[in-house]
Short mmCIF file of C-alpha atoms in Angstrom, two decimals:
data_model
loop_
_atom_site.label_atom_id
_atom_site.label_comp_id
_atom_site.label_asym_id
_atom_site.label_seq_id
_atom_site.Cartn_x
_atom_site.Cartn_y
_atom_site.Cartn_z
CA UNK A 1 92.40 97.00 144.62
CA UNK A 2 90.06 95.81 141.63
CA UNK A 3 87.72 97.65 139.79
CA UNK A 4 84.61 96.11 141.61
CA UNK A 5 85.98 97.72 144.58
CA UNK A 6 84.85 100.99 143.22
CA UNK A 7 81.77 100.15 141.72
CA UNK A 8 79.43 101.18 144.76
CA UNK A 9 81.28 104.06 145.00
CA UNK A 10 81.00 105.30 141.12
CA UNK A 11 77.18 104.66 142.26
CA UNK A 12 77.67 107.55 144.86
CA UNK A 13 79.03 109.52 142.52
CA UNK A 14 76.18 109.20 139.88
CA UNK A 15 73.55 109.76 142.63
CA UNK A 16 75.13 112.80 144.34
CA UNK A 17 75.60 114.26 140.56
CA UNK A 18 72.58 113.97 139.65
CA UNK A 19 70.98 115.20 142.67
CA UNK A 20 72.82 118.64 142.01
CA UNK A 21 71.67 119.02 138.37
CA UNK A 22 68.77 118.22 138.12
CA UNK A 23 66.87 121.22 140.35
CA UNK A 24 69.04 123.02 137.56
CA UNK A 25 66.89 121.16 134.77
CA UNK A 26 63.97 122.95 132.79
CA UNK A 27 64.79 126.36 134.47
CA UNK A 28 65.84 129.86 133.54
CA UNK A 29 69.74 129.39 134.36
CA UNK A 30 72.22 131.44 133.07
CA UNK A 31 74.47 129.99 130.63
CA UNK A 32 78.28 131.13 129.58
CA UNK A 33 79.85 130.52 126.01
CA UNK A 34 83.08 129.47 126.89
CA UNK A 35 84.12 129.68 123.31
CA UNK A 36 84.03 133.89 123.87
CA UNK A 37 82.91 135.23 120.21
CA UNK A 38 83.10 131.71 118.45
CA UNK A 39 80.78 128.77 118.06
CA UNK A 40 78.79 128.07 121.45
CA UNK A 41 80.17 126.28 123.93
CA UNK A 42 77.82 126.30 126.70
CA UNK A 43 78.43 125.70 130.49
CA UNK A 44 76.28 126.38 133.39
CA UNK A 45 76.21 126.49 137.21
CA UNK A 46 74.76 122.97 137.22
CA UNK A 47 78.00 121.96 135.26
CA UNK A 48 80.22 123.43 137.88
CA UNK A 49 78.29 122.24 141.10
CA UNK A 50 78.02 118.86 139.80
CA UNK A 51 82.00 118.51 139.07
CA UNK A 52 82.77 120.01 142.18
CA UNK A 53 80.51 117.52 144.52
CA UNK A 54 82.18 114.80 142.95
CA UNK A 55 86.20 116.03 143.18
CA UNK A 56 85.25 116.70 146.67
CA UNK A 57 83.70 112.86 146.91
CA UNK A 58 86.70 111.35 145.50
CA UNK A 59 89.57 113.65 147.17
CA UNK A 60 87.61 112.37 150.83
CA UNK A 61 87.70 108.81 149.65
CA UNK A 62 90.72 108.50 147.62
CA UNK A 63 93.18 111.46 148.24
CA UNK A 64 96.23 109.81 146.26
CA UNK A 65 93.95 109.33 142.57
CA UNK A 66 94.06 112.03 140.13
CA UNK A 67 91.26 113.91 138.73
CA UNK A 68 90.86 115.14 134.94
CA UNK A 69 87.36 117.29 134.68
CA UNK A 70 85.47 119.33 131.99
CA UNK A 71 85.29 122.07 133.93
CA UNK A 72 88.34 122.22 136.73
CA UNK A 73 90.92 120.85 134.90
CA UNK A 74 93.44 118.16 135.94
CA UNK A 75 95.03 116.98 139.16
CA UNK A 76 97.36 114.28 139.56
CA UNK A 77 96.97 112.82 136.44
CA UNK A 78 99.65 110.72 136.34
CA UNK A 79 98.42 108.85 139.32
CA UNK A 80 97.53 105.09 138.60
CA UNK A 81 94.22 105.63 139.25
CA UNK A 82 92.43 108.92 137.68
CA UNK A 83 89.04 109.57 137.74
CA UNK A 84 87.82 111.27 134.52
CA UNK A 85 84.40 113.42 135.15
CA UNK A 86 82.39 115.07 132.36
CA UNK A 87 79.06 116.27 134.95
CA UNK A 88 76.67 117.50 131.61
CA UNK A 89 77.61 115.48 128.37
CA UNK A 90 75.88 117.25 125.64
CA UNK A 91 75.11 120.43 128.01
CA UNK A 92 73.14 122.19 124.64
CA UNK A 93 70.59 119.61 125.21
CA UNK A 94 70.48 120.03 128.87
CA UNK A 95 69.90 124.06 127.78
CA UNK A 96 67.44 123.53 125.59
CA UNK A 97 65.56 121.04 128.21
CA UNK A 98 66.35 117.74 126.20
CA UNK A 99 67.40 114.88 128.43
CA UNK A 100 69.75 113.23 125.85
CA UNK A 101 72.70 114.76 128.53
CA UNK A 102 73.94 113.02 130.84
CA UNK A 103 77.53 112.44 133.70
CA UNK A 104 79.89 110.54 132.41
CA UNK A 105 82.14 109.14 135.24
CA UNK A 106 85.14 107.13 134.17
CA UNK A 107 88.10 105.15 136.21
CA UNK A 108 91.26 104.64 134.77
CA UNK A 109 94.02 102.31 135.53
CA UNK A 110 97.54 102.90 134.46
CA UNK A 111 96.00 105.23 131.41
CA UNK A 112 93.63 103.09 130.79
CA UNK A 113 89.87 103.04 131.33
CA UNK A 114 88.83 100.04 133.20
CA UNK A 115 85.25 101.59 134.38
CA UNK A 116 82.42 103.99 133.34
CA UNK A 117 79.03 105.15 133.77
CA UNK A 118 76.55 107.24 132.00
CA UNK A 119 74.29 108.52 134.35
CA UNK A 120 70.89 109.77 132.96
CA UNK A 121 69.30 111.15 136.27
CA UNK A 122 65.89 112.97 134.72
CA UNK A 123 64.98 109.23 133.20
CA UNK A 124 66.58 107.97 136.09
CA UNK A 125 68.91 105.65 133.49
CA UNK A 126 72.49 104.19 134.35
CA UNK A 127 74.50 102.57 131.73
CA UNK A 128 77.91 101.24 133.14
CA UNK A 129 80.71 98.98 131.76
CA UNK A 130 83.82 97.25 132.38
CA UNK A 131 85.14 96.35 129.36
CA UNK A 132 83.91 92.95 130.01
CA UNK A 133 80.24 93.29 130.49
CA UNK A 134 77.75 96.39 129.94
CA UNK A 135 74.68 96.77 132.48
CA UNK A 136 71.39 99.09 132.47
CA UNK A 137 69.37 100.24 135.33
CA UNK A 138 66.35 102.39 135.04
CA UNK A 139 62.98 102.63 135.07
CA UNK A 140 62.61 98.90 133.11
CA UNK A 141 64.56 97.40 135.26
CA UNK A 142 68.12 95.63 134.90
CA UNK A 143 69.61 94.04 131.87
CA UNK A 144 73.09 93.17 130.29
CA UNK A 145 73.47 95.40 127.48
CA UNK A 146 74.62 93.92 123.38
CA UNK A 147 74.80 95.40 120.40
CA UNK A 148 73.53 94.24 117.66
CA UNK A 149 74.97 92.18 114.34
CA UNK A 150 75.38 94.80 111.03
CA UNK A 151 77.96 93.57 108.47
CA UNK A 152 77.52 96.59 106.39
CA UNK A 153 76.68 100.54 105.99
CA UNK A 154 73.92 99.62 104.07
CA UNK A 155 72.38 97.95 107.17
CA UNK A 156 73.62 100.68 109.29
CA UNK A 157 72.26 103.46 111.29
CA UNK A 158 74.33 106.28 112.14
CA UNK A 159 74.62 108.90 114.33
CA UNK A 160 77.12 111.72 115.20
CA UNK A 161 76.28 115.23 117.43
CA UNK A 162 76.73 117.38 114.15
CA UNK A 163 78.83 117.33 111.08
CA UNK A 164 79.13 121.15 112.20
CA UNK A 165 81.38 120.62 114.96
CA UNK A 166 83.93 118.69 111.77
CA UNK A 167 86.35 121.06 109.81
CA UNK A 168 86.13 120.85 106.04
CA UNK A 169 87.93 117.90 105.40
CA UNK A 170 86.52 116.01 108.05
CA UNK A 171 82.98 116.92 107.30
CA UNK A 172 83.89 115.27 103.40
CA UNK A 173 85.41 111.95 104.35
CA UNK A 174 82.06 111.53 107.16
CA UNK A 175 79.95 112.44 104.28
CA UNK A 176 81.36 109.39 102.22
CA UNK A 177 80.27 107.35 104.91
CA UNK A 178 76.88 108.83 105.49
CA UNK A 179 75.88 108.06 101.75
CA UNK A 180 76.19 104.47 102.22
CA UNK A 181 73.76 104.01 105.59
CA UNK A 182 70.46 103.24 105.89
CA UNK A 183 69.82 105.52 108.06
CA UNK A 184 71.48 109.08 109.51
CA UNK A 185 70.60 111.06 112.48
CA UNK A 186 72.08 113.94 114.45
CA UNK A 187 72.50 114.07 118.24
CA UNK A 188 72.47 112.36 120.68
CA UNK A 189 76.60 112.85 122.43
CA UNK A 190 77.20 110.32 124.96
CA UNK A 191 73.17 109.02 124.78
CA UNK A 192 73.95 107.61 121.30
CA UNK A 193 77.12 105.63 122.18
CA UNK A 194 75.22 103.77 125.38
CA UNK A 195 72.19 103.25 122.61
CA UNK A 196 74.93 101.58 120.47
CA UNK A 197 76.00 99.12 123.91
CA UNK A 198 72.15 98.79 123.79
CA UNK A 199 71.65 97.39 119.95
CA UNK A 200 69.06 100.44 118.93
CA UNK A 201 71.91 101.72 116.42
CA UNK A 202 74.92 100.10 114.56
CA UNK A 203 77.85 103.27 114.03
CA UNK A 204 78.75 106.79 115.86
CA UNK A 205 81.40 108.96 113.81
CA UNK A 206 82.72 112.17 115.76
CA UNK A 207 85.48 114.33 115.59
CA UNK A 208 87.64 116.94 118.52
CA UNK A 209 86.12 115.15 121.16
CA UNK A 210 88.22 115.29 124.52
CA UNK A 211 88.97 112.56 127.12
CA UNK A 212 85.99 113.29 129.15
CA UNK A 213 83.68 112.98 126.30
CA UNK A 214 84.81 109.07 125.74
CA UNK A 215 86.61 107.70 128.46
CA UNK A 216 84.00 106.66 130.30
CA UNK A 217 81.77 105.30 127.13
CA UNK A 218 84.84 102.68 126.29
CA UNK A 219 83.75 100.04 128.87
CA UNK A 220 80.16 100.20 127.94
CA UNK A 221 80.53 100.01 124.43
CA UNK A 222 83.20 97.27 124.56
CA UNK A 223 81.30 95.64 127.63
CA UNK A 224 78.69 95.18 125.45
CA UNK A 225 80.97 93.39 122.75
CA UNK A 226 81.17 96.73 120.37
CA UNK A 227 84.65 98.66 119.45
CA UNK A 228 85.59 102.36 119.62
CA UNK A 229 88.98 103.40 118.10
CA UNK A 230 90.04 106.65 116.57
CA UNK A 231 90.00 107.02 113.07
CA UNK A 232 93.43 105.66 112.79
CA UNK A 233 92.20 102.60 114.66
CA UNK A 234 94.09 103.30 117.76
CA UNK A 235 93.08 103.51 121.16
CA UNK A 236 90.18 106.34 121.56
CA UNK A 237 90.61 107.51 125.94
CA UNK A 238 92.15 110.37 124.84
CA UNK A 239 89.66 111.76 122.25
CA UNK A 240 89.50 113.31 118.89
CA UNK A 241 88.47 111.81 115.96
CA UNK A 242 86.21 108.85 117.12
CA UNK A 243 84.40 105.63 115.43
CA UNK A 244 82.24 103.24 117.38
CA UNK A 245 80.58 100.09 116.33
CA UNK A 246 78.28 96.99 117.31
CA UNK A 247 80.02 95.22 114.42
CA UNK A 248 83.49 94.37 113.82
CA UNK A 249 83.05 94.47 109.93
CA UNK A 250 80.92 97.61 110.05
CA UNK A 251 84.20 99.45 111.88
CA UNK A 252 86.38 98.36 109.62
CA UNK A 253 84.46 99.22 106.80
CA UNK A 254 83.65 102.95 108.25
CA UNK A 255 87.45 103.32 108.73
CA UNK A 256 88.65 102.69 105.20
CA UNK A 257 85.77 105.21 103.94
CA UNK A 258 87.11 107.56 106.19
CA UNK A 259 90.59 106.86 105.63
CA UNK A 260 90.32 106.66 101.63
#
């Protein structure tokens, strides 16, 4: 099978997502820390439904794949296909009634992700990607996604979720960077990175992210001709500390900053 096999079905999954969260949206729901007496980590019911509808989707359609989720943990993950689900990326916005969340929804193939989709179901957005090519659907129709040309930070703008969620050190070397941009902003989680695939910003730094927070954001922004590594310039599906770029020479010159 080929990836465009599954790309109806990844559609499926976005829909039947969203449909579960979003009577969730704007609402009193209760929310649990799942950090217990440190720094909030939130997660709801609409987390939980949402991951659930779509393991059950995937275990009816394709009972041999493996599953790694946010919230339920792994299953078969050594299978050579393996979904990767994250059902509310950036769930404090989705508490606070922000819709810079969204479900990220990744395929991999032998380890590596060959599909994904952010699915933005109160806008009614859907970025996907195969590593190839980067598409958007939504409300102004459909378009390939690019990034756009910035040779350097002084060009750049730049965006990571918080320097908050860095330790110490980290926190210093992203600070070198941050003095050189043009511009700086906080927020955003996996909205900024399908902004980047869409040429509105230029350089995402993050740190401790997991494999559900990225997997799925690799094809877009490389669809759309960008690169995501670590900070060590390796491959970035399994998380932690994370650089993305529209520009080659922007990247590089983030990582020896961060690096130095």
């Amino acid at each position: 099978m080929t990836v465009i096999d599954f790309t109806a079905f990844i559609g499926r999954l976005a829909t039947a997502s969203g449909d579960t969260i979003l009577p969730f949206f704007r609402t009193s729901l209760s929310v649990e820390n799942k950090n217990v007496g440190r720094d909030l980590d939130p997660v709801t019911e609409a987390d939980r439904a949402a991951e659930a509808v779509m393991r059950r989707m995937i275990k009816d359609s394709f009972p041999l794949h493996g599953i790694v989720g946010e919230e339920f943990g792994s299953e078969r993950a050594d299978a050579e296909y393996v979904w990767v689900l994250d059902p509310i990326d950036g769930t404090k916005s989705f508490i606070a009634g922000l819709p810079i969340w969204g479900t990220l929804i990744a395929l991999m193939h032998n380890g590596a992700p060959v599909f994904g989709m952010m699915h933005q179901p109160y806008i009614g957005e859907r970025f996907s990607g195969d590593g190839g090519s980067a598409r958007y659907e939504g409300p102004s129709g459909k378009r390939k996604l690019s990034v756009r040309r910035c040779a350097t930070l002084a060009e750049a703008t730049l965006f990571t979720t918080s320097p908050r969620l860095m330790n110490a050190p980290d926190r210093a070397q992203f600070e070198r960077v941050e003095a050189g941009v043009r511009l700086s902003r906080y927020g955003g989680d996996c909205y900024a990175y399908c902004m980047l695939a869409a040429g509105h910003l230029d350089l995402i730094i993050e740190t401790e992210l997991k494999s559900y927070d990225v997997a799925a954001l690799i094809p877009i922004v490389t669809g759309a001709g960008g690169i995501i590594t670590t900070w060590d310039g390796k491959p970035a599906q399994s998380g932690g500390r994370i650089v993305a770029a529209g520009d080659k020479r922007l990247h590089d010159e983030a990582l020896k900053l961060l690096n130095g």
